[in-house]
Amino acid sequence: DARVTQTPRHKVTEMGQEVTMRCQPILGHNTVFWYRQTMMQGLELLAYFRNRAPLDDSGMPKDRFSAEMPDATLATLKIQPSEPRDSAVYFCASGLVQGPVTGYTFGSGTRLTVV
Amino acid sequence: AQSVTQLGSHVSVSEGALVLLRCNYSSSVPPYLFWYVQYPNQGLQLLLKYTTGATLVKGINGFEAEFKKSETSFHLTKPSAHMSDAAEYFCAVSAATGFQKLVFGTGTRLLVSP
């Protein structure tokens, strides 16, 4: 089965450090989402891309977060500087939107702990 | 804009009982609707989706959902709960046109007792 690959699976870092999370979408998918999941806020949409172009990143704290798709096989989410409140599980999802969407496939997530 | 309301943060059923998880949506344009399941320490897995056509959709693991436009609902059901169904369930909506941003509800945790 095709899958979305996220790395790293776990990351512990100190406050103030830069964190980069990576996502390899399923080959042929043209849409990529980044979500953050916490107990308090649930699933928050941070950013999403269509054909590598950012469509909406209004959910992302602009001062410290950035999301990019340098090519069709890689999406990155970067936090600089990281803060303890950024501790969460970050999910990437990809899908093919070409008429009716076929559904979105989620990666296993990156569990980030900022101490 | 789209939004989803899931009624009940926790639902408890006995093994073999009917499972009913409620989802109401709001959308200014025709919606696509989804149910996802999340097991502990895992990502989200698509259970089923409604895009167009038949309003009763069947998914994996014996789950099904019915799109009711008049009630703006997309409730998830399963006739007989199994212990392995214990998980968190998320309803999600996107617009059928345009950017199709995927918006999730707050989730419902399903507890299944023997």
Short mmCIF file of C-alpha atoms in Angstrom, two decimals:
data_model
loop_
_atom_site.label_atom_id
_atom_site.label_comp_id
_atom_site.label_asym_id
_atom_site.label_seq_id
_atom_site.Cartn_x
_atom_site.Cartn_y
_atom_site.Cartn_z
CA ASP A 1 0.00 0.00 0.00
CA ALA A 2 1.21 3.52 -0.80
CA ARG A 3 1.91 5.55 2.29
CA VAL A 4 2.82 9.03 3.45
CA THR A 5 6.20 8.98 5.19
CA GLN A 6 7.00 11.43 7.95
CA THR A 7 10.37 11.90 9.60
CA PRO A 8 11.38 11.95 12.35
CA ARG A 9 8.75 9.97 14.27
CA HIS A 10 9.83 11.53 17.55
CA LYS A 11 11.79 14.67 18.30
CA VAL A 12 12.82 16.11 21.65
CA THR A 13 14.47 19.49 21.51
CA GLU A 14 15.32 22.39 23.74
CA MET A 15 13.42 25.64 23.64
CA GLY A 16 14.90 28.01 21.09
CA GLN A 17 16.21 25.31 18.76
CA GLU A 18 15.18 24.94 15.14
CA VAL A 19 13.03 21.94 14.27
CA THR A 20 12.43 20.61 10.77
CA MET A 21 9.82 17.97 10.05
CA ARG A 22 9.66 16.22 6.70
CA CYS A 23 6.92 14.57 4.75
CA GLN A 24 7.06 12.45 1.62
CA PRO A 25 3.61 12.46 0.01
CA ILE A 26 2.29 9.59 -2.04
CA LEU A 27 3.59 9.70 -5.60
CA GLY A 28 1.04 11.35 -7.88
CA HIS A 29 -0.83 13.17 -5.13
CA ASN A 30 -1.18 16.89 -5.81
CA THR A 31 -2.40 18.13 -2.41
CA VAL A 32 -0.53 18.16 0.90
CA PHE A 33 -1.83 19.20 4.32
CA TRP A 34 0.01 19.87 7.59
CA TYR A 35 -1.99 19.44 10.82
CA ARG A 36 -1.09 19.82 14.46
CA GLN A 37 -2.85 17.69 17.07
CA THR A 38 -3.02 18.50 20.77
CA MET A 39 -5.37 17.41 23.52
CA MET A 40 -6.61 20.95 24.02
CA GLN A 41 -7.03 22.11 20.42
CA GLY A 42 -7.63 18.88 18.55
CA LEU A 43 -6.61 18.82 14.88
CA GLU A 44 -5.58 22.25 13.63
CA LEU A 45 -4.84 22.89 9.99
CA LEU A 46 -1.53 24.69 9.68
CA ALA A 47 -0.96 24.81 5.93
CA TYR A 48 -1.84 23.16 2.68
CA PHE A 49 -0.44 22.97 -0.81
CA ARG A 50 -1.86 22.19 -4.21
CA ASN A 51 0.61 21.33 -6.96
CA ARG A 52 3.35 22.56 -4.59
CA ALA A 53 1.81 26.05 -4.32
CA PRO A 54 0.71 27.19 -0.86
CA LEU A 55 -3.06 27.72 -0.79
CA ASP A 56 -3.64 28.58 2.83
CA ASP A 57 -1.32 28.93 5.80
CA SER A 58 -3.58 31.13 7.88
CA GLY A 59 -3.54 28.61 10.72
CA MET A 60 0.20 28.81 11.11
CA PRO A 61 2.03 31.20 13.48
CA LYS A 62 3.92 33.18 10.87
CA ASP A 63 6.62 34.50 13.13
CA ARG A 64 8.11 31.08 13.85
CA PHE A 65 6.60 28.52 11.50
CA SER A 66 7.25 28.03 7.82
CA ALA A 67 6.09 25.38 5.36
CA GLU A 68 7.51 24.62 1.94
CA MET A 69 7.41 22.08 -0.85
CA PRO A 70 10.80 22.23 -2.54
CA ASP A 71 9.70 19.49 -4.91
CA ALA A 72 6.77 17.14 -5.44
CA THR A 73 8.30 14.44 -3.25
CA LEU A 74 9.04 16.54 -0.17
CA ALA A 75 7.12 18.86 2.11
CA THR A 76 8.78 20.48 5.11
CA LEU A 77 7.51 22.21 8.23
CA LYS A 78 10.02 24.25 10.14
CA ILE A 79 9.79 25.89 13.56
CA GLN A 80 12.39 28.48 14.50
CA PRO A 81 12.72 29.14 17.38
CA SER A 82 10.75 26.34 19.02
CA GLU A 83 8.79 26.90 22.24
CA PRO A 84 7.28 24.47 24.77
CA ARG A 85 3.77 25.31 23.53
CA ASP A 86 4.75 23.82 20.15
CA SER A 87 4.81 20.37 21.73
CA ALA A 88 2.27 18.33 19.77
CA VAL A 89 1.93 15.66 17.13
CA TYR A 90 2.33 17.03 13.63
CA PHE A 91 0.64 15.16 10.80
CA CYS A 92 1.11 15.39 7.09
CA ALA A 93 -1.58 14.16 4.71
CA SER A 94 -1.69 13.91 0.94
CA GLY A 95 -4.40 13.37 -1.63
CA LEU A 96 -5.27 13.66 -5.29
CA VAL A 97 -7.77 16.40 -6.02
CA GLN A 98 -8.90 16.10 -9.59
CA GLY A 99 -12.67 16.34 -9.61
CA PRO A 100 -14.08 14.36 -6.67
CA VAL A 101 -11.31 13.85 -4.16
CA THR A 102 -10.29 10.24 -3.57
CA GLY A 103 -9.59 10.79 0.11
CA TYR A 104 -6.55 11.91 2.01
CA THR A 105 -3.89 9.61 3.40
CA PHE A 106 -2.22 10.56 6.67
CA GLY A 107 1.31 9.86 7.78
CA SER A 108 2.08 8.43 11.20
CA GLY A 109 3.02 11.84 12.54
CA THR A 110 5.99 13.48 14.23
CA ARG A 111 5.68 13.71 17.99
CA LEU A 112 7.50 16.89 19.01
CA THR A 113 8.47 17.66 22.58
CA VAL A 114 10.04 21.02 23.34
CA VAL A 115 11.60 21.25 26.79
CA ALA B 1 -16.51 28.31 5.09
CA GLN B 2 -16.96 24.78 6.35
CA SER B 3 -17.25 23.49 9.91
CA VAL B 4 -18.11 20.26 11.67
CA THR B 5 -19.75 19.55 15.01
CA GLN B 6 -19.40 16.16 16.60
CA LEU B 7 -21.90 15.57 19.38
CA GLY B 8 -20.39 13.77 22.35
CA SER B 9 -16.70 13.69 23.08
CA HIS B 10 -17.10 10.15 24.45
CA VAL B 11 -19.51 7.38 23.50
CA SER B 12 -19.66 4.10 25.40
CA VAL B 13 -21.23 0.93 24.05
CA SER B 14 -21.18 -2.73 24.92
CA GLU B 15 -19.66 -5.25 22.56
CA GLY B 16 -22.32 -6.29 20.06
CA ALA B 17 -24.35 -3.12 20.47
CA LEU B 18 -25.13 -0.53 17.81
CA VAL B 19 -22.57 2.20 17.33
CA LEU B 20 -23.85 5.67 16.45
CA LEU B 21 -21.47 8.62 16.23
CA ARG B 22 -23.04 11.94 15.34
CA CYS B 23 -21.70 14.55 12.95
CA ASN B 24 -23.36 17.73 11.73
CA TYR B 25 -21.71 19.98 9.20
CA SER B 26 -22.00 23.52 7.95
CA SER B 27 -21.04 24.44 4.42
CA SER B 28 -21.99 27.26 2.11
CA VAL B 29 -21.28 25.07 -0.93
CA PRO B 30 -21.88 21.38 -1.63
CA PRO B 31 -19.69 19.41 0.77
CA TYR B 32 -17.51 16.38 0.68
CA LEU B 33 -17.70 14.50 3.97
CA PHE B 34 -15.30 12.06 5.59
CA TRP B 35 -14.94 9.86 8.64
CA TYR B 36 -11.49 9.01 9.91
CA VAL B 37 -10.42 6.71 12.74
CA GLN B 38 -7.35 7.14 14.91
CA TYR B 39 -5.92 4.37 17.07
CA PRO B 40 -3.54 5.29 19.91
CA ASN B 41 -0.20 6.63 18.74
CA GLN B 42 -1.14 6.28 15.10
CA GLY B 43 -2.16 8.52 12.24
CA LEU B 44 -5.66 8.92 10.89
CA GLN B 45 -7.14 6.26 8.66
CA LEU B 46 -9.95 6.93 6.22
CA LEU B 47 -13.09 4.96 7.09
CA LEU B 48 -15.38 6.26 4.38
CA LYS B 49 -16.26 9.32 2.35
CA TYR B 50 -19.17 10.94 0.61
CA THR B 51 -18.50 12.96 -2.51
CA THR B 52 -21.38 12.53 -4.95
CA GLY B 53 -23.98 9.91 -5.81
CA ALA B 54 -25.44 7.47 -3.30
CA THR B 55 -26.07 9.10 0.05
CA LEU B 56 -25.50 5.89 2.03
CA VAL B 57 -21.82 5.09 1.92
CA LYS B 58 -20.14 1.98 3.21
CA GLY B 59 -16.66 1.93 4.56
CA ILE B 60 -14.14 -0.39 6.07
CA ASN B 61 -14.64 -2.51 9.18
CA GLY B 62 -18.42 -2.64 8.75
CA PHE B 63 -19.04 1.09 9.21
CA GLU B 64 -21.44 3.13 7.13
CA ALA B 65 -22.72 6.70 7.07
CA GLU B 66 -25.63 8.48 5.48
CA PHE B 67 -25.48 11.95 4.02
CA LYS B 68 -28.68 13.83 4.87
CA LYS B 69 -28.65 17.22 3.26
CA SER B 70 -31.91 18.35 4.87
CA GLU B 71 -30.48 17.64 8.32
CA THR B 72 -26.89 18.65 7.45
CA SER B 73 -25.79 15.41 9.04
CA PHE B 74 -23.39 12.58 8.29
CA HIS B 75 -23.74 10.17 11.20
CA LEU B 76 -21.53 7.08 11.43
CA THR B 77 -23.04 3.73 12.35
CA LYS B 78 -22.08 0.12 12.82
CA PRO B 79 -24.65 -2.56 13.67
CA SER B 80 -22.51 -4.48 16.12
CA ALA B 81 -19.53 -3.07 18.03
CA HIS B 82 -16.33 -5.02 18.42
CA MET B 83 -13.66 -4.46 21.01
CA SER B 84 -11.25 -3.51 18.24
CA ASP B 85 -13.49 -0.54 17.31
CA ALA B 86 -12.35 1.33 20.41
CA ALA B 87 -10.61 4.40 19.02
CA GLU B 88 -11.09 8.10 18.29
CA TYR B 89 -13.31 8.99 15.35
CA PHE B 90 -13.15 12.24 13.43
CA CYS B 91 -15.68 13.69 11.04
CA ALA B 92 -14.34 16.10 8.41
CA VAL B 93 -15.74 18.32 5.69
CA SER B 94 -14.38 20.04 2.64
CA ALA B 95 -15.97 22.06 -0.10
CA ALA B 96 -16.69 20.15 -3.29
CA THR B 97 -15.15 22.94 -5.33
CA GLY B 98 -12.41 25.50 -4.96
CA PHE B 99 -9.59 24.96 -2.53
CA GLN B 100 -11.26 22.01 -0.78
CA LYS B 101 -9.62 22.65 2.57
CA LEU B 102 -10.23 19.70 4.92
CA VAL B 103 -11.70 20.76 8.27
CA PHE B 104 -12.05 18.33 11.18
CA GLY B 105 -14.42 18.06 14.10
CA THR B 106 -13.17 17.69 17.65
CA GLY B 107 -13.44 13.92 17.63
CA THR B 108 -15.43 11.30 19.52
CA ARG B 109 -13.75 8.64 21.57
CA LEU B 110 -15.54 5.31 21.30
CA LEU B 111 -15.26 3.03 24.31
CA VAL B 112 -16.34 -0.60 23.94
CA SER B 113 -16.94 -2.71 27.02
CA PRO B 114 -17.13 -6.52 27.12
#
